[in-house]
Amino acid sequence: MSEKFYFGTNTKMYKTVRDTVEFIGGLQALTKDISRDDITLFVIPSYTTLKDANAIKDVDLLMVSAQNMGL
């Protein structure tokens, strides 16, 4: 039994909505031939791009998460 590996990136605040959509589309295209049995890919975009990031993602290829802050 192997453990699932989670691999992703946090795009912070440097990508616009267009940049985020292009990034996610490109990431999915480049990694679609990688089996998701042992790996989960994720992107954590900035809050202002979450709606568009979720709209473009393929749930079989990529998870989109949100950043949060605790005080």
GROMACS .gro file of N, CA and C in nm, residues 5-70:
model
  198
    5PHE      N    1   0.044   1.114  -0.241
    5PHE     CA    2   0.133   1.229  -0.237
    5PHE      C    3   0.056   1.352  -0.285
    6TYR      N    4   0.057   1.458  -0.206
    6TYR     CA    5  -0.008   1.583  -0.244
    6TYR      C    6   0.099   1.682  -0.288
    7PHE      N    7   0.080   1.738  -0.406
    7PHE     CA    8   0.180   1.828  -0.463
    7PHE      C    9   0.106   1.948  -0.519
    8GLY      N   10   0.148   2.067  -0.476
    8GLY     CA   11   0.078   2.185  -0.524
    8GLY      C   12   0.155   2.312  -0.508
    9THR      N   13   0.085   2.420  -0.534
    9THR     CA   14   0.146   2.552  -0.529
    9THR      C   15   0.047   2.654  -0.476
   10ASN      N   16   0.100   2.756  -0.418
   10ASN     CA   17   0.024   2.870  -0.370
   10ASN      C   18   0.061   2.986  -0.459
   11THR      N   19  -0.033   3.039  -0.534
   11THR     CA   20   0.001   3.146  -0.628
   11THR      C   21  -0.001   3.284  -0.563
   12LYS      N   22  -0.035   3.288  -0.435
   12LYS     CA   23  -0.036   3.413  -0.357
   12LYS      C   24  -0.111   3.524  -0.430
   13MET      N   25  -0.055   3.639  -0.438
   13MET     CA   26  -0.126   3.755  -0.492
   13MET      C   27  -0.066   3.805  -0.624
   14TYR      N   28   0.016   3.725  -0.690
   14TYR     CA   29   0.083   3.778  -0.809
   14TYR      C   30   0.017   3.740  -0.941
   15LYS      N   31  -0.093   3.668  -0.939
   15LYS     CA   32  -0.159   3.631  -1.064
   15LYS      C   33  -0.295   3.699  -1.073
   16THR      N   34  -0.323   3.753  -1.192
   16THR     CA   35  -0.455   3.809  -1.218
   16THR      C   36  -0.551   3.693  -1.246
   17VAL      N   37  -0.678   3.724  -1.265
   17VAL     CA   38  -0.775   3.620  -1.299
   17VAL      C   39  -0.732   3.551  -1.428
   18ARG      N   40  -0.697   3.628  -1.528
   18ARG     CA   41  -0.654   3.569  -1.656
   18ARG      C   42  -0.530   3.481  -1.637
   19ASP      N   43  -0.432   3.530  -1.561
   19ASP     CA   44  -0.311   3.452  -1.535
   19ASP      C   45  -0.345   3.320  -1.466
   20THR      N   46  -0.435   3.325  -1.369
   20THR     CA   47  -0.473   3.206  -1.294
   20THR      C   48  -0.542   3.104  -1.383
   21VAL      N   49  -0.636   3.150  -1.465
   21VAL     CA   50  -0.707   3.060  -1.556
   21VAL      C   51  -0.609   2.996  -1.655
   22GLU      N   52  -0.518   3.075  -1.709
   22GLU     CA   53  -0.418   3.021  -1.801
   22GLU      C   54  -0.325   2.921  -1.731
   23PHE      N   55  -0.285   2.952  -1.610
   23PHE     CA   56  -0.197   2.864  -1.533
   23PHE      C   57  -0.264   2.730  -1.506
   24ILE      N   58  -0.388   2.734  -1.458
   24ILE     CA   59  -0.459   2.610  -1.425
   24ILE      C   60  -0.486   2.529  -1.551
   25GLY      N   61  -0.527   2.595  -1.659
   25GLY     CA   62  -0.549   2.524  -1.785
   25GLY      C   63  -0.422   2.458  -1.835
   26GLY      N   64  -0.312   2.529  -1.828
   26GLY     CA   65  -0.184   2.474  -1.872
   26GLY      C   66  -0.136   2.360  -1.784
   27LEU      N   67  -0.152   2.376  -1.653
   27LEU     CA   68  -0.111   2.271  -1.559
   27LEU      C   69  -0.189   2.142  -1.584
   28GLN      N   70  -0.318   2.155  -1.604
   28GLN     CA   71  -0.401   2.037  -1.631
   28GLN      C   72  -0.361   1.971  -1.762
   29ALA      N   73  -0.335   2.051  -1.865
   29ALA     CA   74  -0.296   1.996  -1.995
   29ALA      C   75  -0.161   1.923  -1.986
   30LEU      N   76  -0.068   1.981  -1.912
   30LEU     CA   77   0.065   1.922  -1.902
   30LEU      C   78   0.071   1.798  -1.814
   31THR      N   79  -0.027   1.783  -1.725
   31THR     CA   80  -0.021   1.672  -1.629
   31THR      C   81  -0.134   1.570  -1.647
   32LYS      N   82  -0.214   1.584  -1.751
   32LYS     CA   83  -0.330   1.495  -1.765
   32LYS      C   84  -0.292   1.349  -1.784
   33ASP      N   85  -0.171   1.321  -1.830
   33ASP     CA   86  -0.128   1.182  -1.850
   33ASP      C   87  -0.066   1.120  -1.724
   34ILE      N   88  -0.059   1.195  -1.615
   34ILE     CA   89  -0.007   1.143  -1.489
   34ILE      C   90  -0.123   1.081  -1.410
   35SER      N   91  -0.107   0.958  -1.370
   35SER     CA   92  -0.211   0.889  -1.293
   35SER      C   93  -0.235   0.961  -1.162
   36ARG      N   94  -0.360   0.975  -1.126
   36ARG     CA   95  -0.396   1.039  -0.999
   36ARG      C   96  -0.419   0.935  -0.889
   37ASP      N   97  -0.381   0.810  -0.913
   37ASP     CA   98  -0.396   0.707  -0.811
   37ASP      C   99  -0.310   0.734  -0.688
   38ASP      N  100  -0.189   0.783  -0.709
   38ASP     CA  101  -0.095   0.803  -0.599
   38ASP      C  102  -0.060   0.950  -0.575
   39ILE      N  103  -0.116   1.040  -0.656
   39ILE     CA  104  -0.083   1.182  -0.643
   39ILE      C  105  -0.208   1.267  -0.657
   40THR      N  106  -0.213   1.374  -0.582
   40THR     CA  107  -0.317   1.475  -0.597
   40THR      C  108  -0.248   1.608  -0.619
   41LEU      N  109  -0.284   1.674  -0.726
   41LEU     CA  110  -0.229   1.807  -0.755
   41LEU      C  111  -0.327   1.912  -0.705
   42PHE      N  112  -0.273   2.021  -0.650
   42PHE     CA  113  -0.361   2.128  -0.603
   42PHE      C  114  -0.298   2.264  -0.627
   43VAL      N  115  -0.386   2.363  -0.637
   43VAL     CA  116  -0.346   2.503  -0.651
   43VAL      C  117  -0.424   2.582  -0.547
   44ILE      N  118  -0.355   2.673  -0.481
   44ILE     CA  119  -0.419   2.762  -0.385
   44ILE      C  120  -0.403   2.905  -0.440
   45PRO      N  121  -0.502   2.950  -0.515
   45PRO     CA  122  -0.492   3.084  -0.574
   45PRO      C  123  -0.534   3.192  -0.475
   46SER      N  124  -0.516   3.315  -0.514
   46SER     CA  125  -0.560   3.426  -0.429
   46SER      C  126  -0.713   3.429  -0.424
   47TYR      N  127  -0.765   3.488  -0.321
   47TYR     CA  128  -0.909   3.493  -0.297
   47TYR      C  129  -0.983   3.552  -0.417
   48THR      N  130  -0.926   3.654  -0.477
   48THR     CA  131  -0.995   3.724  -0.587
   48THR      C  132  -1.006   3.640  -0.714
   49THR      N  133  -0.937   3.527  -0.720
   49THR     CA  134  -0.942   3.443  -0.840
   49THR      C  135  -1.009   3.307  -0.814
   50LEU      N  136  -1.060   3.284  -0.694
   50LEU     CA  137  -1.117   3.153  -0.659
   50LEU      C  138  -1.233   3.111  -0.749
   51LYS      N  139  -1.325   3.200  -0.776
   51LYS     CA  140  -1.441   3.167  -0.858
   51LYS      C  141  -1.398   3.117  -0.995
   52ASP      N  142  -1.308   3.189  -1.058
   52ASP     CA  143  -1.263   3.152  -1.192
   52ASP      C  144  -1.176   3.026  -1.189
   53ALA      N  145  -1.096   3.011  -1.086
   53ALA     CA  146  -1.013   2.892  -1.072
   53ALA      C  147  -1.100   2.768  -1.059
   54ASN      N  148  -1.206   2.777  -0.981
   54ASN     CA  149  -1.297   2.664  -0.965
   54ASN      C  150  -1.373   2.634  -1.093
   55ALA      N  151  -1.404   2.737  -1.170
   55ALA     CA  152  -1.478   2.717  -1.295
   55ALA      C  153  -1.394   2.644  -1.400
   56ILE      N  154  -1.264   2.666  -1.402
   56ILE     CA  155  -1.177   2.608  -1.505
   56ILE      C  156  -1.123   2.470  -1.466
   57LYS      N  157  -1.122   2.439  -1.338
   57LYS     CA  158  -1.059   2.314  -1.294
   57LYS      C  159  -1.137   2.192  -1.340
   58ASP      N  160  -1.063   2.085  -1.365
   58ASP     CA  161  -1.120   1.954  -1.393
   58ASP      C  162  -1.105   1.875  -1.263
   59VAL      N  163  -1.216   1.837  -1.202
   59VAL     CA  164  -1.212   1.772  -1.070
   59VAL      C  165  -1.136   1.639  -1.072
   60ASP      N  166  -1.119   1.580  -1.189
   60ASP     CA  167  -1.042   1.456  -1.200
   60ASP      C  168  -0.892   1.481  -1.205
   61LEU      N  169  -0.853   1.607  -1.228
   61LEU     CA  170  -0.712   1.639  -1.245
   61LEU      C  171  -0.653   1.727  -1.136
   62LEU      N  172  -0.734   1.810  -1.073
   62LEU     CA  173  -0.679   1.915  -0.988
   62LEU      C  174  -0.777   1.956  -0.877
   63MET      N  175  -0.721   1.983  -0.762
   63MET     CA  176  -0.800   2.042  -0.652
   63MET      C  177  -0.764   2.190  -0.642
   64VAL      N  178  -0.863   2.271  -0.613
   64VAL     CA  179  -0.842   2.413  -0.586
   64VAL      C  180  -0.879   2.436  -0.441
   65SER      N  181  -0.790   2.500  -0.368
   65SER     CA  182  -0.813   2.528  -0.226
   65SER      C  183  -0.809   2.676  -0.201
   66ALA      N  184  -0.849   2.714  -0.083
   66ALA     CA  185  -0.849   2.856  -0.045
   66ALA      C  186  -0.748   2.881   0.065
   67GLN      N  187  -0.694   3.000   0.065
   67GLN     CA  188  -0.605   3.042   0.173
   67GLN      C  189  -0.692   3.096   0.287
   68ASN      N  190  -0.643   3.082   0.407
   68ASN     CA  191  -0.712   3.143   0.520
   68ASN      C  192  -0.611   3.199   0.617
   69MET      N  193  -0.660   3.273   0.711
   69MET     CA  194  -0.571   3.335   0.808
   69MET      C  195  -0.635   3.322   0.945
   70GLY      N  196  -0.558   3.281   1.040
   70GLY     CA  197  -0.608   3.273   1.178
   70GLY      C  198  -0.539   3.378   1.264
   0.00000   0.00000   0.00000
